[in-house]
Amino acid sequence: MLPTLGIDKIMKVPSSDESFKIMHHAPINMPLITEAHKHDFFMLLIVQHGSGIHSIDFENYAVTDYSVFFLAPGQAHQWDLSPDTSGYQLLYAPEFLVSGNPDTPFFKPKSLPLLKISRSEFQELENELTRIEKEIKQNLPYSKSIVQNRLLIVLSLLKRFYEASYQNSAIEKNSRLIQSFLTMLEKHYRQHSDVAFYAKNLHVTASYLNAVCKKQSGQTAGEQIRDRILLEAKRMLTLTQADIKEIAYELGFNDTSYFSRFFRKYTHQTPLAFRKRI
């Protein structure tokens, strides 16, 4: 399994609750883990000013003024930011929100992890973020409850901005059947690589699931299963020292040579060549 970092390993800042932390970078003035890693919490990186590259699950995204990055638990990422980068980093564990993580389009599987916002939209977010910082510093009765509710406001504002920015493209990709399939895929991709397993549990036929996925996302269900396995293989090759046999076994391959052929077919590199490239 991949090494996973908790909030306490990422941000060495005082907090009465290790399941939630917020840091205002103006500019970044604390050591950051630049090497690729993943965490067990949700993260928002809200950039006011700055530049650089943020790599999320091996896709590079440009860091620019007024941009927001979303990371769900388990995603691999690393960044290279300019020294003058300023903004907010907000981290919270899945259990921090008592009612569970709200239905947001940006933390779902396959969702785009980057949002460009306007200066006025940033100011709306900053108003809430400064209130959160103030509440944490005061540490009065019911402070945690107030912070939880202000976090919900931040997430709701981001949901509004996100849906307005991506309009029908983002909403269409998040159809109920596809999201149910992708949520199930996250739990079972190591054990089940056949479309029939997911179709049966979703009470549809395999051909129907493939057709809906293809229409909505441009990929069949089988292709999405394949890509999820490849993504985890890339994560393990990059973030662990596990040998190829261990990785193959972890991903449900009984034969190492078959795993190597599978990986090379879709990436045009052997697993060892991919590991050395990073």
mmCIF file of C-alpha atoms in Angstrom:
data_model
loop_
_atom_site.group_PDB
_atom_site.id
_atom_site.type_symbol
_atom_site.label_atom_id
_atom_site.label_comp_id
_atom_site.label_asym_id
_atom_site.label_seq_id
_atom_site.Cartn_x
_atom_site.Cartn_y
_atom_site.Cartn_z
ATOM 1 C CA MET A 1 0.000 0.000 0.000
ATOM 2 C CA LEU A 2 1.076 3.614 -0.561
ATOM 3 C CA PRO A 3 2.438 5.603 2.390
ATOM 4 C CA THR A 4 -0.217 8.074 3.499
ATOM 5 C CA LEU A 5 0.489 11.329 5.353
ATOM 6 C CA GLY A 6 -1.821 12.694 8.027
ATOM 7 C CA ILE A 7 -2.545 16.357 8.697
ATOM 8 C CA ASP A 8 0.038 16.494 11.496
ATOM 9 C CA LYS A 9 2.771 15.494 9.012
ATOM 10 C CA ILE A 10 1.871 18.242 6.560
ATOM 11 C CA MET A 11 1.290 21.318 8.705
ATOM 12 C CA LYS A 12 3.300 21.909 11.855
ATOM 13 C CA VAL A 13 0.972 24.553 13.222
ATOM 14 C CA PRO A 14 -0.736 24.652 16.626
ATOM 15 C CA SER A 15 -4.281 23.347 16.679
ATOM 16 C CA SER A 16 -6.747 22.188 19.286
ATOM 17 C CA ASP A 17 -8.182 19.729 16.749
ATOM 18 C CA GLU A 18 -5.891 17.579 14.595
ATOM 19 C CA SER A 19 -8.762 16.841 12.200
ATOM 20 C CA PHE A 20 -8.811 20.422 10.871
ATOM 21 C CA LYS A 21 -6.099 22.960 10.101
ATOM 22 C CA ILE A 22 -5.861 26.187 8.163
ATOM 23 C CA MET A 23 -2.760 28.127 7.182
ATOM 24 C CA HIS A 24 -2.552 31.565 5.591
ATOM 25 C CA HIS A 25 0.546 31.735 3.394
ATOM 26 C CA ALA A 26 1.614 35.321 2.783
ATOM 27 C CA PRO A 27 3.912 34.241 1.211
ATOM 28 C CA ILE A 28 4.675 30.607 1.989
ATOM 29 C CA ASN A 29 7.036 30.741 4.949
ATOM 30 C CA MET A 30 7.098 27.170 6.193
ATOM 31 C CA PRO A 31 8.736 23.967 4.949
ATOM 32 C CA LEU A 32 6.557 22.083 2.485
ATOM 33 C CA ILE A 33 6.789 18.497 1.301
ATOM 34 C CA THR A 34 7.590 18.938 -2.384
ATOM 35 C CA GLU A 35 8.077 15.226 -3.083
ATOM 36 C CA ALA A 36 5.123 13.267 -4.407
ATOM 37 C CA HIS A 37 2.878 11.949 -1.626
ATOM 38 C CA LYS A 38 -0.757 11.382 -0.743
ATOM 39 C CA HIS A 39 -2.846 12.053 2.349
ATOM 40 C CA ASP A 40 -5.822 10.713 4.257
ATOM 41 C CA PHE A 41 -7.680 14.059 4.356
ATOM 42 C CA PHE A 42 -9.350 16.600 2.082
ATOM 43 C CA MET A 43 -7.290 19.609 1.039
ATOM 44 C CA LEU A 44 -8.085 22.991 -0.487
ATOM 45 C CA LEU A 45 -5.240 25.112 -1.817
ATOM 46 C CA ILE A 46 -6.662 28.573 -2.499
ATOM 47 C CA VAL A 47 -4.049 30.691 -4.279
ATOM 48 C CA GLN A 48 -4.275 34.483 -4.189
ATOM 49 C CA HIS A 49 -1.044 35.262 -6.018
ATOM 50 C CA GLY A 50 1.748 33.062 -7.323
ATOM 51 C CA SER A 51 2.879 30.714 -10.019
ATOM 52 C CA GLY A 52 4.280 27.236 -10.530
ATOM 53 C CA ILE A 53 3.125 23.727 -11.259
ATOM 54 C CA HIS A 54 0.843 21.489 -9.205
ATOM 55 C CA SER A 55 0.896 17.839 -10.282
ATOM 56 C CA ILE A 56 -2.186 15.838 -9.235
ATOM 57 C CA ASP A 57 -2.299 12.143 -10.119
ATOM 58 C CA PHE A 58 0.433 12.710 -12.735
ATOM 59 C CA GLU A 59 -1.358 15.542 -14.518
ATOM 60 C CA ASN A 60 0.333 18.956 -14.393
ATOM 61 C CA TYR A 61 -1.748 22.051 -13.677
ATOM 62 C CA ALA A 62 -0.512 25.643 -13.833
ATOM 63 C CA VAL A 63 -0.654 27.602 -10.584
ATOM 64 C CA THR A 64 -1.864 31.144 -11.273
ATOM 65 C CA ASP A 65 -3.427 34.053 -9.397
ATOM 66 C CA TYR A 66 -6.895 33.262 -8.020
ATOM 67 C CA SER A 67 -6.893 29.513 -8.519
ATOM 68 C CA VAL A 68 -8.210 26.745 -6.285
ATOM 69 C CA PHE A 69 -6.970 23.148 -6.135
ATOM 70 C CA PHE A 70 -8.977 20.273 -4.687
ATOM 71 C CA LEU A 71 -7.475 17.043 -3.334
ATOM 72 C CA ALA A 72 -9.499 14.144 -1.976
ATOM 73 C CA PRO A 73 -8.033 11.465 0.310
ATOM 74 C CA GLY A 74 -5.777 9.077 -1.583
ATOM 75 C CA GLN A 75 -4.789 11.351 -4.455
ATOM 76 C CA ALA A 76 -1.070 11.656 -5.214
ATOM 77 C CA HIS A 77 0.344 15.131 -5.707
ATOM 78 C CA GLN A 78 3.401 17.340 -5.600
ATOM 79 C CA TRP A 79 4.058 20.974 -6.392
ATOM 80 C CA ASP A 80 6.745 23.456 -7.337
ATOM 81 C CA LEU A 81 5.556 26.917 -6.337
ATOM 82 C CA SER A 82 7.220 30.299 -6.731
ATOM 83 C CA PRO A 83 8.528 31.769 -3.425
ATOM 84 C CA ASP A 84 5.988 34.602 -3.575
ATOM 85 C CA THR A 85 2.964 32.283 -3.703
ATOM 86 C CA SER A 86 0.313 33.445 -1.241
ATOM 87 C CA GLY A 87 -3.098 32.173 -0.249
ATOM 88 C CA TYR A 88 -4.692 29.601 2.032
ATOM 89 C CA GLN A 89 -4.203 25.915 2.667
ATOM 90 C CA LEU A 90 -7.157 24.230 4.347
ATOM 91 C CA LEU A 91 -7.051 20.592 5.469
ATOM 92 C CA TYR A 92 -9.769 18.530 7.109
ATOM 93 C CA ALA A 93 -10.215 14.855 7.908
ATOM 94 C CA PRO A 94 -13.273 12.997 6.575
ATOM 95 C CA GLU A 95 -14.658 12.698 10.103
ATOM 96 C CA PHE A 96 -14.401 16.439 10.844
ATOM 97 C CA LEU A 97 -17.810 17.162 9.347
ATOM 98 C CA VAL A 98 -20.293 15.243 11.490
ATOM 99 C CA SER A 99 -22.833 14.950 8.672
ATOM 100 C CA GLY A 100 -20.164 13.689 6.276
ATOM 101 C CA ASN A 101 -18.631 15.401 3.284
ATOM 102 C CA PRO A 102 -21.335 17.337 1.411
ATOM 103 C CA ASP A 103 -22.221 16.568 -2.194
ATOM 104 C CA THR A 104 -19.557 18.592 -3.987
ATOM 105 C CA PRO A 105 -18.611 18.176 -7.653
ATOM 106 C CA PHE A 106 -14.888 18.751 -7.151
ATOM 107 C CA PHE A 107 -14.055 15.884 -4.753
ATOM 108 C CA LYS A 108 -15.700 13.206 -6.888
ATOM 109 C CA PRO A 109 -13.730 10.627 -8.893
ATOM 110 C CA LYS A 110 -12.743 11.959 -12.330
ATOM 111 C CA SER A 111 -13.662 15.553 -11.434
ATOM 112 C CA LEU A 112 -11.347 18.375 -12.481
ATOM 113 C CA PRO A 113 -9.161 19.366 -9.493
ATOM 114 C CA LEU A 114 -8.616 22.985 -10.560
ATOM 115 C CA LEU A 115 -10.904 25.998 -10.545
ATOM 116 C CA LYS A 116 -10.117 29.525 -11.699
ATOM 117 C CA ILE A 117 -11.976 32.150 -9.688
ATOM 118 C CA SER A 118 -12.327 35.921 -9.923
ATOM 119 C CA ARG A 119 -10.876 38.432 -7.516
ATOM 120 C CA SER A 120 -14.321 39.106 -6.043
ATOM 121 C CA GLU A 121 -14.950 35.367 -5.589
ATOM 122 C CA PHE A 122 -11.605 35.060 -3.810
ATOM 123 C CA GLN A 123 -12.620 37.901 -1.496
ATOM 124 C CA GLU A 124 -15.874 36.087 -0.661
ATOM 125 C CA LEU A 125 -13.877 33.001 0.289
ATOM 126 C CA GLU A 126 -11.304 35.010 2.208
ATOM 127 C CA ASN A 127 -14.018 36.627 4.322
ATOM 128 C CA GLU A 128 -15.063 33.163 5.535
ATOM 129 C CA LEU A 129 -11.484 31.929 5.928
ATOM 130 C CA THR A 130 -10.482 34.864 8.124
ATOM 131 C CA ARG A 131 -13.548 34.218 10.288
ATOM 132 C CA ILE A 132 -12.455 30.592 10.648
ATOM 133 C CA GLU A 133 -8.942 31.702 11.675
ATOM 134 C CA LYS A 134 -10.397 34.116 14.234
ATOM 135 C CA GLU A 135 -12.697 31.456 15.690
ATOM 136 C CA ILE A 136 -9.848 28.970 16.056
ATOM 137 C CA LYS A 137 -7.675 31.557 17.839
ATOM 138 C CA GLN A 138 -10.469 32.448 20.265
ATOM 139 C CA ASN A 139 -11.153 28.780 21.081
ATOM 140 C CA LEU A 140 -14.409 29.626 22.841
ATOM 141 C CA PRO A 141 -17.308 27.308 23.658
ATOM 142 C CA TYR A 142 -18.865 25.922 20.457
ATOM 143 C CA SER A 143 -15.896 27.082 18.372
ATOM 144 C CA LYS A 144 -15.576 23.695 16.686
ATOM 145 C CA SER A 145 -19.239 23.726 15.693
ATOM 146 C CA ILE A 146 -18.886 27.252 14.292
ATOM 147 C CA VAL A 147 -15.764 26.257 12.320
ATOM 148 C CA GLN A 148 -17.572 23.204 10.935
ATOM 149 C CA ASN A 149 -20.429 25.382 9.725
ATOM 150 C CA ARG A 150 -18.111 27.978 8.239
ATOM 151 C CA LEU A 151 -16.293 25.194 6.389
ATOM 152 C CA LEU A 152 -19.653 24.156 4.924
ATOM 153 C CA ILE A 153 -20.123 27.747 3.739
ATOM 154 C CA VAL A 154 -16.679 27.681 2.071
ATOM 155 C CA LEU A 155 -17.514 24.386 0.350
ATOM 156 C CA SER A 156 -20.906 25.702 -0.740
ATOM 157 C CA LEU A 157 -19.365 28.840 -2.230
ATOM 158 C CA LEU A 158 -16.820 26.723 -4.097
ATOM 159 C CA LYS A 159 -19.598 24.452 -5.343
ATOM 160 C CA ARG A 160 -21.427 27.509 -6.702
ATOM 161 C CA PHE A 161 -18.285 28.834 -8.408
ATOM 162 C CA TYR A 162 -17.334 25.389 -9.750
ATOM 163 C CA GLU A 163 -20.710 24.611 -11.281
ATOM 164 C CA ALA A 164 -20.970 28.091 -12.795
ATOM 165 C CA SER A 165 -17.500 27.736 -14.304
ATOM 166 C CA TYR A 166 -17.889 24.257 -15.781
ATOM 167 C CA GLN A 167 -21.659 24.463 -16.324
ATOM 168 C CA ASN A 168 -23.139 21.424 -18.055
ATOM 169 C CA SER A 169 -19.808 19.687 -18.707
ATOM 170 C CA ALA A 170 -19.101 19.169 -15.022
ATOM 171 C CA ILE A 171 -22.704 18.322 -14.142
ATOM 172 C CA GLU A 172 -23.076 15.878 -17.019
ATOM 173 C CA LYS A 173 -19.975 13.942 -16.000
ATOM 174 C CA ASN A 174 -21.407 13.532 -12.527
ATOM 175 C CA SER A 175 -24.607 11.664 -13.469
ATOM 176 C CA ARG A 176 -25.953 9.475 -10.689
ATOM 177 C CA LEU A 177 -25.198 6.121 -12.324
ATOM 178 C CA ILE A 178 -21.651 7.059 -13.254
ATOM 179 C CA GLN A 179 -20.892 8.461 -9.817
ATOM 180 C CA SER A 180 -22.294 5.325 -8.179
ATOM 181 C CA PHE A 181 -20.078 3.268 -10.476
ATOM 182 C CA LEU A 182 -16.989 5.379 -9.765
ATOM 183 C CA THR A 183 -17.592 5.283 -6.013
ATOM 184 C CA MET A 184 -17.894 1.498 -6.167
ATOM 185 C CA LEU A 185 -14.805 1.316 -8.366
ATOM 186 C CA GLU A 186 -12.749 3.130 -5.711
ATOM 187 C CA LYS A 187 -13.602 0.373 -3.240
ATOM 188 C CA HIS A 188 -13.204 -2.674 -5.456
ATOM 189 C CA TYR A 189 -10.782 -2.026 -8.332
ATOM 190 C CA ARG A 190 -8.085 -4.192 -6.710
ATOM 191 C CA GLN A 191 -10.351 -7.237 -6.556
ATOM 192 C CA HIS A 192 -12.673 -6.730 -9.529
ATOM 193 C CA SER A 193 -11.608 -5.600 -12.999
ATOM 194 C CA ASP A 194 -14.687 -6.941 -14.820
ATOM 195 C CA VAL A 195 -17.555 -4.666 -15.832
ATOM 196 C CA ALA A 196 -20.084 -7.396 -15.007
ATOM 197 C CA PHE A 197 -19.336 -7.141 -11.266
ATOM 198 C CA TYR A 198 -20.169 -3.422 -11.159
ATOM 199 C CA ALA A 199 -23.162 -3.720 -13.477
ATOM 200 C CA LYS A 200 -24.687 -6.465 -11.320
ATOM 201 C CA ASN A 201 -24.314 -4.404 -8.155
ATOM 202 C CA LEU A 202 -25.769 -1.351 -9.877
ATOM 203 C CA HIS A 203 -28.706 -3.426 -11.183
ATOM 204 C CA VAL A 204 -27.995 -2.758 -14.864
ATOM 205 C CA THR A 205 -26.480 -4.810 -17.657
ATOM 206 C CA ALA A 206 -22.786 -4.555 -18.499
ATOM 207 C CA SER A 207 -23.573 -3.272 -21.981
ATOM 208 C CA TYR A 208 -25.844 -0.551 -20.582
ATOM 209 C CA LEU A 209 -23.219 0.561 -18.053
ATOM 210 C CA ASN A 210 -20.593 0.699 -20.797
ATOM 211 C CA ALA A 211 -22.928 2.683 -23.050
ATOM 212 C CA VAL A 212 -23.885 5.244 -20.391
ATOM 213 C CA CYS A 213 -20.266 5.754 -19.350
ATOM 214 C CA LYS A 214 -19.199 6.163 -22.965
ATOM 215 C CA LYS A 215 -21.943 8.693 -23.672
ATOM 216 C CA GLN A 216 -21.382 10.748 -20.541
ATOM 217 C CA SER A 217 -17.595 10.619 -20.171
ATOM 218 C CA GLY A 218 -16.189 9.422 -23.485
ATOM 219 C CA GLN A 219 -14.903 6.215 -21.894
ATOM 220 C CA THR A 220 -16.583 2.854 -21.392
ATOM 221 C CA ALA A 221 -16.816 1.397 -17.899
ATOM 222 C CA GLY A 222 -14.102 -1.095 -18.871
ATOM 223 C CA GLU A 223 -11.772 1.719 -19.903
ATOM 224 C CA GLN A 224 -12.394 3.538 -16.624
ATOM 225 C CA ILE A 225 -11.599 0.380 -14.651
ATOM 226 C CA ARG A 226 -8.392 0.000 -16.647
ATOM 227 C CA ASP A 227 -7.390 3.621 -16.054
ATOM 228 C CA ARG A 228 -8.039 3.352 -12.306
ATOM 229 C CA ILE A 229 -5.743 0.324 -12.063
ATOM 230 C CA LEU A 230 -3.081 2.121 -14.122
ATOM 231 C CA LEU A 231 -3.331 5.205 -11.898
ATOM 232 C CA GLU A 232 -2.742 3.141 -8.766
ATOM 233 C CA ALA A 233 0.152 1.352 -10.440
ATOM 234 C CA LYS A 234 1.733 4.729 -11.246
ATOM 235 C CA ARG A 235 1.190 5.893 -7.674
ATOM 236 C CA MET A 236 2.852 2.803 -6.257
ATOM 237 C CA LEU A 237 5.755 2.950 -8.699
ATOM 238 C CA THR A 238 6.327 6.596 -7.802
ATOM 239 C CA LEU A 239 5.630 6.696 -4.070
ATOM 240 C CA THR A 240 6.810 3.305 -2.813
ATOM 241 C CA GLN A 241 9.841 1.067 -3.024
ATOM 242 C CA ALA A 242 7.676 -2.017 -3.582
ATOM 243 C CA ASP A 243 9.015 -4.304 -6.285
ATOM 244 C CA ILE A 244 7.034 -5.034 -9.447
ATOM 245 C CA LYS A 245 5.846 -8.408 -8.154
ATOM 246 C CA GLU A 246 4.406 -6.814 -4.999
ATOM 247 C CA ILE A 247 2.656 -4.095 -6.995
ATOM 248 C CA ALA A 248 1.211 -6.635 -9.421
ATOM 249 C CA TYR A 249 -0.140 -8.738 -6.544
ATOM 250 C CA GLU A 250 -1.582 -5.693 -4.764
ATOM 251 C CA LEU A 251 -3.489 -4.768 -7.927
ATOM 252 C CA GLY A 252 -4.955 -8.217 -8.457
ATOM 253 C CA PHE A 253 -2.491 -9.633 -11.003
ATOM 254 C CA ASN A 254 -1.352 -13.183 -10.268
ATOM 255 C CA ASP A 255 1.306 -13.026 -12.980
ATOM 256 C CA THR A 256 4.006 -10.319 -12.948
ATOM 257 C CA SER A 257 4.707 -10.621 -16.666
ATOM 258 C CA TYR A 258 1.015 -10.096 -17.452
ATOM 259 C CA PHE A 259 0.992 -6.955 -15.287
ATOM 260 C CA SER A 260 4.087 -5.661 -17.111
ATOM 261 C CA ARG A 261 2.487 -6.297 -20.509
ATOM 262 C CA PHE A 262 -0.733 -4.598 -19.350
ATOM 263 C CA PHE A 263 1.173 -1.542 -18.085
ATOM 264 C CA ARG A 264 3.314 -1.257 -21.207
ATOM 265 C CA LYS A 265 0.353 -1.634 -23.559
ATOM 266 C CA TYR A 266 -1.388 1.451 -22.194
ATOM 267 C CA THR A 267 1.566 3.628 -21.130
ATOM 268 C CA HIS A 268 4.122 2.593 -23.762
ATOM 269 C CA GLN A 269 6.641 2.077 -20.959
ATOM 270 C CA THR A 270 7.588 -0.838 -18.769
ATOM 271 C CA PRO A 271 6.899 -0.400 -15.045
ATOM 272 C CA LEU A 272 10.657 -0.125 -14.364
ATOM 273 C CA ALA A 273 11.119 2.508 -17.084
ATOM 274 C CA PHE A 274 8.235 4.534 -15.642
ATOM 275 C CA ARG A 275 9.743 4.342 -12.146
ATOM 276 C CA LYS A 276 13.184 5.500 -13.376
ATOM 277 C CA ARG A 277 11.621 8.394 -15.300
ATOM 278 C CA ILE A 278 10.183 9.998 -12.160
#
